[in-house]
């Protein structure tokens, strides 16, 4: 069976920023309610309505008079909850929609998919990236957003997927709880995708678009990855650490046959990393793989300026004192574990990433998951990945560790295309379709329009 073909190029709605006040400006003429506006603007939220230009609205739609017109938004946060989080002034083309919801004003950009992709690729990649990498990324970014567009719009109650079970016990220190949570597309109900790493980085025309990016979009126009009659949910991450993860270990328990747990090394099998001994040996070593590189020329193709603040990602180490870790976990989970006795691996995925971790404390014990929840609990922002093993230090004869050392592999969830690995493949002369076959085995290239 063939995939669904679109009669015309689809449009996509991107959530950019929200707040009690939105400061923005029109760089060219825009129309709203049969009038033209230009220049600096301000909208504020009061009594559930958007107040702008002396009037109150539930929604405003600003449309460009000319295709070249753009608008700028102030204080757009990028890298939400990551160590490079910061605010920027960003500029966009297309329609600006202001919507009142939940006591905030939401700024939403609506534009054609191919124009959206040009910004995504420029935001995710450097303008100096090689063409095969850019073409491969254009295909997967297009596939991913079209997969989102075909999905149903959930109710606010479905904003995230979570399962929690508790087993009561007589003593607080023996409570055996489970908190298993994952975050996915259901987080958005007002727009199709967000503009940050939770979906795909989208920074409008703020990021310089190179001729290579435009060429990659043009040469792959309408191309998507497909499996059977479905457009692929083509996930990607920064660095797989030498092994790709499978979908179900990061999100809902629905395996995707084209997102397999295979190695990022051509022609070589990886050990069974769901086995703890194998995972520990793998993580403590540095096996050859496409993404095992320190070549700054190649890394600069994938890592924008703020990404390059992260220097160790293929293999890394994070150290905590007992006090630091206990305070961090309590703050991030809202649960007082007391002193931390151990961090025990419970279940690992095919890349060695933990999707269930047992936190053992003097007051409470709990199993948490999946991988992003583990990364959030053990870092001020997000731990590089959940593929890690734990070393402990002890002071004197105390049975409570004085320090914890997390030794880990990779950057991100590791599912699908590994951006650094793909950059290396492109630099070595692999064509974009070969790169896609490596990271999405069994998927085929199809034309959606």
Short mmCIF file of C-alpha atoms in Angstrom, two decimals:
data_model
loop_
_atom_site.label_atom_id
_atom_site.label_comp_id
_atom_site.label_asym_id
_atom_site.label_seq_id
_atom_site.Cartn_x
_atom_site.Cartn_y
_atom_site.Cartn_z
CA UNK A 1 0.00 0.00 0.00
CA UNK A 2 1.17 3.52 -0.79
CA UNK A 3 1.38 6.38 1.69
CA UNK A 4 -1.16 9.19 1.69
CA UNK A 5 -0.28 11.85 -0.88
CA UNK A 6 -1.07 15.50 -0.15
CA UNK A 7 -2.78 17.40 -3.00
CA UNK A 8 -0.92 20.57 -1.97
CA UNK A 9 1.89 21.39 0.40
CA UNK A 10 0.51 21.31 3.98
CA UNK A 11 0.71 24.12 6.52
CA UNK A 12 2.09 23.73 10.03
CA UNK A 13 1.35 25.66 13.25
CA UNK A 14 4.33 26.20 15.56
CA UNK A 15 4.02 27.35 19.17
CA UNK A 16 6.80 29.89 19.78
CA UNK A 17 6.32 31.59 23.15
CA UNK A 18 3.67 32.27 25.81
CA UNK A 19 3.29 34.74 28.65
CA UNK A 20 1.19 37.41 30.34
CA UNK A 21 2.72 39.92 27.96
CA UNK A 22 3.99 39.45 24.41
CA UNK A 23 6.23 42.11 22.86
CA UNK A 24 6.55 41.86 19.10
CA UNK A 25 7.13 43.94 16.00
CA UNK A 26 6.23 43.76 12.34
CA UNK A 27 9.08 44.17 9.87
CA UNK A 28 6.81 45.06 6.97
CA UNK A 29 3.06 45.43 6.68
CA UNK A 30 0.64 42.92 8.21
CA UNK A 31 -3.16 42.88 8.17
CA UNK A 32 -5.55 42.15 11.03
CA UNK A 33 -9.33 42.70 11.04
CA UNK A 34 -9.22 44.54 7.70
CA UNK A 35 -6.55 47.03 8.79
CA UNK A 36 -2.81 47.23 8.23
CA UNK A 37 -0.24 47.38 11.03
CA UNK A 38 3.53 47.82 11.16
CA UNK A 39 6.27 48.39 13.75
CA UNK A 40 6.51 47.67 17.49
CA UNK A 41 3.51 46.12 19.28
CA UNK A 42 2.56 44.89 22.75
CA UNK A 43 -0.23 42.55 23.86
CA UNK A 44 -1.15 41.86 27.50
CA UNK A 45 -3.40 39.32 29.19
CA UNK A 46 -6.14 40.57 31.56
CA UNK A 47 -9.40 38.94 32.65
CA UNK A 48 -8.90 36.06 30.21
CA UNK A 49 -8.62 38.33 27.16
CA UNK A 50 -5.81 39.67 24.97
CA UNK A 51 -5.56 43.45 25.24
CA UNK A 52 -4.02 45.08 22.17
CA UNK A 53 -4.36 48.52 20.65
CA UNK A 54 -7.01 49.57 23.19
CA UNK A 55 -9.31 46.61 22.52
CA UNK A 56 -9.83 43.09 23.96
CA UNK A 57 -9.78 39.84 21.96
CA UNK A 58 -9.80 36.08 22.48
CA UNK A 59 -7.68 35.66 19.35
CA UNK A 60 -5.79 37.78 16.83
CA UNK A 61 -4.53 36.70 13.40
CA UNK A 62 -1.88 38.84 11.72
CA UNK A 63 -1.21 38.03 8.05
CA UNK A 64 1.70 39.37 5.96
CA UNK A 65 0.82 41.64 3.05
CA UNK A 66 3.93 40.51 1.14
CA UNK A 67 5.67 37.14 1.33
CA UNK A 68 8.92 38.88 2.31
CA UNK A 69 7.39 40.50 5.42
CA UNK A 70 8.41 39.16 8.81
CA UNK A 71 7.66 39.64 12.50
CA UNK A 72 9.93 39.49 15.55
CA UNK A 73 9.16 38.16 19.02
CA UNK A 74 11.04 39.25 22.12
CA UNK A 75 12.27 36.95 24.92
CA UNK A 76 11.86 33.61 23.15
CA UNK A 77 13.33 30.88 25.35
CA UNK A 78 15.53 28.29 23.66
CA UNK A 79 16.94 25.14 25.25
CA UNK A 80 14.09 24.93 27.78
CA UNK A 81 15.40 23.21 30.96
CA UNK A 82 18.74 22.42 29.29
CA UNK A 83 22.09 23.79 30.45
CA UNK A 84 22.24 26.23 27.51
CA UNK A 85 18.77 27.75 28.21
CA UNK A 86 18.56 31.44 27.28
CA UNK A 87 16.23 34.07 25.81
CA UNK A 88 16.53 35.53 22.32
CA UNK A 89 14.81 37.94 20.00
CA UNK A 90 13.71 35.84 17.06
CA UNK A 91 12.26 36.68 13.66
CA UNK A 92 9.75 34.66 11.63
CA UNK A 93 7.87 34.71 8.35
CA UNK A 94 4.29 33.65 7.75
CA UNK A 95 1.21 34.29 9.89
CA UNK A 96 1.27 35.29 13.58
CA UNK A 97 -1.64 34.06 15.68
CA UNK A 98 -2.13 35.29 19.25
CA UNK A 99 -4.41 33.06 21.29
CA UNK A 100 -5.72 33.43 24.86
CA UNK A 101 -5.58 30.17 26.81
CA UNK A 102 -4.85 29.18 30.40
CA UNK A 103 -4.29 32.74 31.57
CA UNK A 104 -1.55 33.31 28.98
CA UNK A 105 -1.14 34.67 25.49
CA UNK A 106 0.25 32.10 23.07
CA UNK A 107 2.19 33.27 20.00
CA UNK A 108 1.80 30.75 17.18
CA UNK A 109 3.43 30.88 13.74
CA UNK A 110 1.62 29.29 10.79
CA UNK A 111 3.52 28.68 7.56
CA UNK A 112 4.06 26.11 4.74
CA UNK A 113 5.93 22.93 5.68
CA UNK A 114 8.87 23.46 3.28
CA UNK A 115 9.44 26.99 4.60
CA UNK A 116 9.24 25.62 8.15
CA UNK A 117 11.82 22.96 7.27
CA UNK A 118 14.29 25.50 5.92
CA UNK A 119 14.31 27.13 9.35
CA UNK A 120 14.41 23.81 11.22
CA UNK A 121 17.46 22.58 9.33
CA UNK A 122 19.19 25.94 9.83
CA UNK A 123 18.34 25.84 13.55
CA UNK A 124 19.36 22.20 14.07
CA UNK A 125 22.46 22.29 11.85
CA UNK A 126 25.25 24.74 11.11
CA UNK A 127 25.24 26.63 7.82
CA UNK A 128 28.53 24.84 7.01
CA UNK A 129 27.04 21.30 7.16
CA UNK A 130 27.70 18.91 4.29
CA UNK A 131 24.92 18.40 1.74
CA UNK A 132 24.22 14.66 2.37
CA UNK A 133 23.65 15.38 6.08
CA UNK A 134 21.35 18.30 5.28
CA UNK A 135 19.36 16.28 2.74
CA UNK A 136 18.96 13.37 5.18
CA UNK A 137 17.85 15.78 7.88
CA UNK A 138 15.39 17.47 5.55
CA UNK A 139 13.74 14.11 4.87
CA UNK A 140 13.50 13.06 8.53
CA UNK A 141 12.32 16.49 9.72
CA UNK A 142 9.64 16.51 7.00
CA UNK A 143 8.62 12.95 7.90
CA UNK A 144 8.43 13.72 11.59
CA UNK A 145 6.27 16.84 11.24
CA UNK A 146 3.89 15.13 8.77
CA UNK A 147 3.59 12.24 11.22
CA UNK A 148 2.60 14.83 13.86
CA UNK A 149 0.08 16.50 11.54
CA UNK A 150 -1.80 13.27 10.92
CA UNK A 151 -2.13 12.56 14.65
CA UNK A 152 -5.32 13.32 16.51
CA UNK A 153 -5.54 16.35 18.81
CA UNK A 154 -5.81 15.06 22.40
CA UNK A 155 -7.68 16.68 25.25
CA UNK A 156 -5.74 18.69 27.84
CA UNK A 157 -6.10 15.76 30.24
CA UNK A 158 -3.83 13.79 27.90
CA UNK A 159 -1.03 16.34 28.04
CA UNK A 160 1.49 13.68 28.99
CA UNK A 161 1.51 9.94 29.28
CA UNK A 162 2.18 8.57 32.76
CA UNK A 163 1.68 5.41 34.75
CA UNK A 164 2.14 5.35 38.51
CA UNK A 165 1.59 2.47 40.89
CA UNK A 166 2.31 2.35 44.62
CA UNK A 167 2.66 -0.55 47.01
CA UNK A 168 1.95 0.56 50.60
CA UNK A 169 4.28 -0.62 53.35
CA UNK A 170 4.51 -0.30 57.12
CA UNK A 171 7.77 1.69 57.19
CA UNK A 172 8.49 4.72 54.97
CA UNK A 173 11.95 3.34 54.16
CA UNK A 174 10.46 0.23 52.59
CA UNK A 175 7.83 1.82 50.37
CA UNK A 176 8.23 0.37 46.88
CA UNK A 177 6.79 2.96 44.46
CA UNK A 178 6.93 3.19 40.70
CA UNK A 179 6.78 6.43 38.76
CA UNK A 180 6.94 5.74 35.02
CA UNK A 181 6.38 8.78 32.81
CA UNK A 182 7.11 9.84 29.28
CA UNK A 183 6.54 13.02 27.31
CA UNK A 184 5.53 13.20 23.68
CA UNK A 185 3.43 14.98 21.07
CA UNK A 186 0.35 14.97 23.33
CA UNK A 187 1.95 17.82 25.26
CA UNK A 188 0.66 20.24 22.59
CA UNK A 189 -3.04 20.91 22.10
CA UNK A 190 -3.05 24.47 20.70
CA UNK A 191 -0.61 23.93 17.83
CA UNK A 192 1.03 21.13 15.85
CA UNK A 193 4.59 21.37 17.18
CA UNK A 194 6.63 23.56 19.51
CA UNK A 195 9.76 25.48 18.51
CA UNK A 196 12.24 23.91 20.92
CA UNK A 197 14.14 20.64 21.43
CA UNK A 198 11.00 18.90 22.71
CA UNK A 199 9.91 18.79 19.05
CA UNK A 200 12.35 20.25 16.50
CA UNK A 201 14.39 23.40 16.93
CA UNK A 202 12.70 26.17 14.97
CA UNK A 203 14.11 29.68 15.20
CA UNK A 204 12.49 31.24 12.14
CA UNK A 205 14.81 33.27 9.96
CA UNK A 206 16.91 34.21 13.01
CA UNK A 207 19.43 31.53 12.05
CA UNK A 208 21.31 32.16 8.81
CA UNK A 209 20.08 29.92 6.00
CA UNK A 210 22.92 28.74 3.78
CA UNK A 211 22.66 27.91 0.09
CA UNK A 212 23.31 24.27 1.11
CA UNK A 213 20.19 24.24 3.31
CA UNK A 214 18.04 25.71 0.53
CA UNK A 215 19.50 23.18 -1.91
CA UNK A 216 18.82 20.27 0.48
CA UNK A 217 15.18 21.34 0.85
CA UNK A 218 14.78 21.83 -2.90
CA UNK A 219 16.35 18.48 -3.87
CA UNK A 220 14.25 16.51 -1.38
CA UNK A 221 11.01 18.49 -1.76
CA UNK A 222 8.06 16.36 -0.64
CA UNK A 223 10.26 13.33 0.17
CA UNK A 224 9.47 11.37 3.32
CA UNK A 225 10.47 8.11 4.95
CA UNK A 226 7.74 5.49 4.88
CA UNK A 227 7.18 2.06 6.30
CA UNK A 228 4.31 0.25 4.61
CA UNK A 229 1.57 2.84 4.10
CA UNK A 230 2.66 5.02 7.03
CA UNK A 231 4.93 8.06 7.10
CA UNK A 232 7.68 7.28 9.62
CA UNK A 233 7.89 8.84 13.04
CA UNK A 234 11.51 9.73 12.25
CA UNK A 235 13.10 10.58 15.60
CA UNK A 236 16.66 11.85 15.96
CA UNK A 237 19.12 12.86 18.67
CA UNK A 238 22.53 14.50 18.96
CA UNK A 239 24.76 11.47 19.69
CA UNK A 240 23.68 7.85 20.12
CA UNK A 241 26.92 6.93 21.91
CA UNK A 242 27.57 4.07 19.51
CA UNK A 243 24.20 2.28 19.74
CA UNK A 244 20.70 3.34 18.70
CA UNK A 245 17.77 2.99 21.07
CA UNK A 246 14.30 1.62 20.28
CA UNK A 247 11.15 3.75 20.40
CA UNK A 248 9.29 1.86 23.13
CA UNK A 249 12.01 2.38 25.73
CA UNK A 250 11.62 6.16 25.52
CA UNK A 251 7.92 6.70 24.77
CA UNK A 252 4.78 4.56 24.70
CA UNK A 253 5.06 0.78 24.45
CA UNK A 254 4.53 0.63 20.69
CA UNK A 255 7.68 -0.56 18.88
CA UNK A 256 8.44 0.98 15.48
CA UNK A 257 10.02 -1.61 13.16
CA UNK A 258 12.25 1.00 11.48
CA UNK A 259 13.63 2.31 14.83
CA UNK A 260 15.89 -0.56 15.80
CA UNK A 261 18.52 -1.02 18.46
CA UNK A 262 21.56 -1.41 16.24
CA UNK A 263 25.14 -0.16 16.38
CA UNK A 264 26.41 3.02 14.78
CA UNK A 265 29.23 1.02 13.22
CA UNK A 266 28.94 -0.38 9.69
CA UNK A 267 28.93 -4.16 9.48
CA UNK A 268 29.54 -4.82 13.18
CA UNK A 269 27.06 -6.24 15.69
CA UNK A 270 26.82 -4.76 19.17
CA UNK A 271 26.51 -6.83 22.36
CA UNK A 272 23.13 -7.27 24.06
CA UNK A 273 23.12 -4.03 26.05
CA UNK A 274 19.95 -4.96 27.93
CA UNK A 275 22.26 -7.26 29.94
CA UNK A 276 23.79 -5.26 32.77
CA UNK A 277 27.32 -6.66 32.50
CA UNK A 278 27.44 -5.95 28.76
CA UNK A 279 26.03 -2.44 29.23
CA UNK A 280 28.59 -1.61 31.91
CA UNK A 281 31.51 -2.80 29.80
CA UNK A 282 30.18 -0.91 26.77
CA UNK A 283 29.65 2.36 28.64
CA UNK A 284 33.08 2.21 30.28
CA UNK A 285 34.76 1.70 26.89
CA UNK A 286 34.89 3.85 23.75
CA UNK A 287 34.01 1.55 20.85
CA UNK A 288 34.52 2.72 17.28
CA UNK A 289 31.42 4.18 15.69
CA UNK A 290 30.48 6.99 13.32
CA UNK A 291 29.65 9.34 16.19
CA UNK A 292 32.89 8.66 18.08
CA UNK A 293 34.67 11.74 16.78
CA UNK A 294 36.50 14.75 18.17
CA UNK A 295 36.94 16.38 14.76
CA UNK A 296 35.97 20.00 15.44
CA UNK A 297 35.41 20.67 11.75
CA UNK A 298 32.72 17.98 11.60
CA UNK A 299 31.27 18.76 15.04
CA UNK A 300 30.84 22.41 14.06
CA UNK A 301 28.48 21.25 11.30
CA UNK A 302 26.06 19.79 13.86
CA UNK A 303 26.66 21.84 16.98
CA UNK A 304 25.57 25.47 17.01
CA UNK A 305 27.42 27.92 19.25
CA UNK A 306 25.48 27.07 22.42
CA UNK A 307 25.64 23.31 21.68
CA UNK A 308 29.43 23.57 21.51
CA UNK A 309 29.38 24.47 25.21
CA UNK A 310 28.94 20.69 25.61
CA UNK A 311 32.41 19.22 25.02
CA UNK A 312 32.13 15.60 26.21
CA UNK A 313 29.17 13.66 24.90
CA UNK A 314 30.30 10.33 23.41
CA UNK A 315 31.50 9.37 26.90
CA UNK A 316 31.04 11.63 29.92
CA UNK A 317 31.14 11.78 33.72
CA UNK A 318 29.08 13.70 36.29
CA UNK A 319 30.03 13.87 39.98
CA UNK A 320 27.81 14.59 43.00
CA UNK A 321 28.40 14.69 46.73
CA UNK A 322 25.81 12.94 48.88
CA UNK A 323 24.33 16.28 49.90
CA UNK A 324 24.19 17.54 46.30
CA UNK A 325 22.49 14.42 44.97
CA UNK A 326 19.96 14.06 47.81
CA UNK A 327 18.97 17.72 47.53
CA UNK A 328 18.78 17.57 43.72
CA UNK A 329 16.57 14.47 43.60
CA UNK A 330 14.23 15.86 46.26
CA UNK A 331 13.89 19.14 44.38
CA UNK A 332 13.39 17.56 40.96
CA UNK A 333 10.97 14.78 42.02
CA UNK A 334 9.27 16.49 44.96
CA UNK A 335 10.00 13.38 47.06
CA UNK A 336 12.19 13.23 50.18
CA UNK A 337 14.26 10.05 49.84
CA UNK A 338 16.46 10.99 52.80
CA UNK A 339 20.09 10.20 52.16
CA UNK A 340 20.71 8.38 48.89
CA UNK A 341 21.96 4.84 49.47
CA UNK A 342 22.06 3.62 45.87
CA UNK A 343 21.05 4.20 42.26
CA UNK A 344 20.27 0.75 40.90
CA UNK A 345 19.69 -0.17 37.24
CA UNK A 346 16.40 -2.03 36.79
CA UNK A 347 15.82 -2.18 33.04
CA UNK A 348 17.89 -1.04 30.07
CA UNK A 349 16.94 -0.62 26.43
CA UNK A 350 18.89 -1.90 23.45
CA UNK A 351 21.38 1.00 23.57
CA UNK A 352 22.13 0.48 27.26
CA UNK A 353 19.94 3.44 28.22
CA UNK A 354 18.08 2.95 31.46
CA UNK A 355 14.33 3.19 31.21
CA UNK A 356 13.80 2.08 34.80
CA UNK A 357 16.06 3.16 37.68
CA UNK A 358 15.62 2.37 41.38
CA UNK A 359 16.46 5.21 43.76
CA UNK A 360 17.19 3.74 47.20
CA UNK A 361 17.04 6.22 50.08
CA UNK A 362 17.08 6.02 53.85
CA UNK A 363 13.45 7.18 53.89
CA UNK A 364 12.02 5.85 50.65
CA UNK A 365 12.69 3.66 47.64
CA UNK A 366 11.17 4.27 44.20
CA UNK A 367 11.58 3.03 40.64
CA UNK A 368 11.42 5.91 38.14
CA UNK A 369 11.32 5.99 34.33
CA UNK A 370 11.32 6.35 31.40
CA UNK A 371 14.61 7.73 30.14
CA UNK A 372 13.75 11.44 30.14
CA UNK A 373 12.31 11.28 33.65
CA UNK A 374 15.55 9.65 34.84
CA UNK A 375 17.61 12.36 33.12
CA UNK A 376 15.47 15.10 34.69
CA UNK A 377 15.73 13.66 38.20
CA UNK A 378 19.53 13.45 38.12
CA UNK A 379 20.46 16.84 36.68
CA UNK A 380 19.75 20.54 37.09
CA UNK A 381 18.69 20.48 33.42
CA UNK A 382 18.80 17.13 31.63
CA UNK A 383 21.47 14.48 32.11
CA UNK A 384 23.19 13.91 28.76
CA UNK A 385 21.55 10.48 28.50
CA UNK A 386 20.27 7.63 30.66
CA UNK A 387 23.03 5.28 29.45
CA UNK A 388 25.18 5.40 32.57
CA UNK A 389 26.67 3.32 35.36
CA UNK A 390 27.27 4.49 38.92
CA UNK A 391 30.41 4.50 41.05
CA UNK A 392 30.21 5.34 44.76
CA UNK A 393 32.68 6.65 47.33
CA UNK A 394 32.41 5.87 51.06
CA UNK A 395 33.87 7.81 53.99
CA UNK A 396 35.37 5.66 56.76
CA UNK A 397 33.04 2.79 57.70
CA UNK A 398 29.85 4.62 56.84
CA UNK A 399 27.48 2.49 54.76
CA UNK A 400 25.99 5.66 53.22
CA UNK A 401 27.95 6.80 50.12
CA UNK A 402 29.70 10.15 50.44
CA UNK A 403 29.78 10.73 46.67
CA UNK A 404 28.32 9.38 43.42
CA UNK A 405 29.99 9.34 40.00
CA UNK A 406 27.81 8.82 36.92
CA UNK A 407 29.79 7.51 33.95
CA UNK A 408 27.74 7.71 30.78
CA UNK A 409 27.45 7.44 27.00
CA UNK A 410 25.74 9.56 24.36
CA UNK A 411 23.73 12.77 24.25
CA UNK A 412 19.95 12.45 23.96
CA UNK A 413 17.52 9.56 23.69
CA UNK A 414 19.46 7.84 20.91
CA UNK A 415 16.42 6.86 18.82
CA UNK A 416 16.69 7.14 15.02
CA UNK A 417 19.25 9.33 13.28
CA UNK A 418 22.36 10.24 15.25
CA UNK A 419 23.17 13.77 14.11
CA UNK A 420 26.89 13.55 14.81
CA UNK A 421 27.12 10.09 13.27
CA UNK A 422 25.24 11.27 10.19
CA UNK A 423 27.58 14.27 9.88
CA UNK A 424 30.56 11.91 9.88
CA UNK A 425 28.88 9.66 7.29
CA UNK A 426 28.18 12.65 5.03
CA UNK A 427 31.76 13.85 5.41
CA UNK A 428 33.00 10.39 4.41
CA UNK A 429 31.01 10.58 1.18
CA UNK A 430 27.93 8.50 2.02
CA UNK A 431 24.85 9.62 0.06
CA UNK A 432 21.80 10.87 1.96
CA UNK A 433 19.71 7.80 1.10
CA UNK A 434 22.46 5.51 2.45
CA UNK A 435 22.55 7.53 5.68
CA UNK A 436 18.78 7.13 6.00
CA UNK A 437 18.95 3.37 5.38
CA UNK A 438 21.57 3.06 8.12
CA UNK A 439 19.49 4.85 10.76
CA UNK A 440 16.01 3.70 9.65
CA UNK A 441 16.44 0.12 8.42
CA UNK A 442 13.48 -1.13 6.39
CA UNK A 443 12.09 2.35 5.67
CA UNK A 444 11.76 3.59 2.08
CA UNK A 445 11.90 7.02 0.43
CA UNK A 446 8.53 8.17 -0.93
CA UNK A 447 7.06 11.36 -2.40
CA UNK A 448 4.26 12.93 -0.32
CA UNK A 449 3.68 15.80 -2.83
#
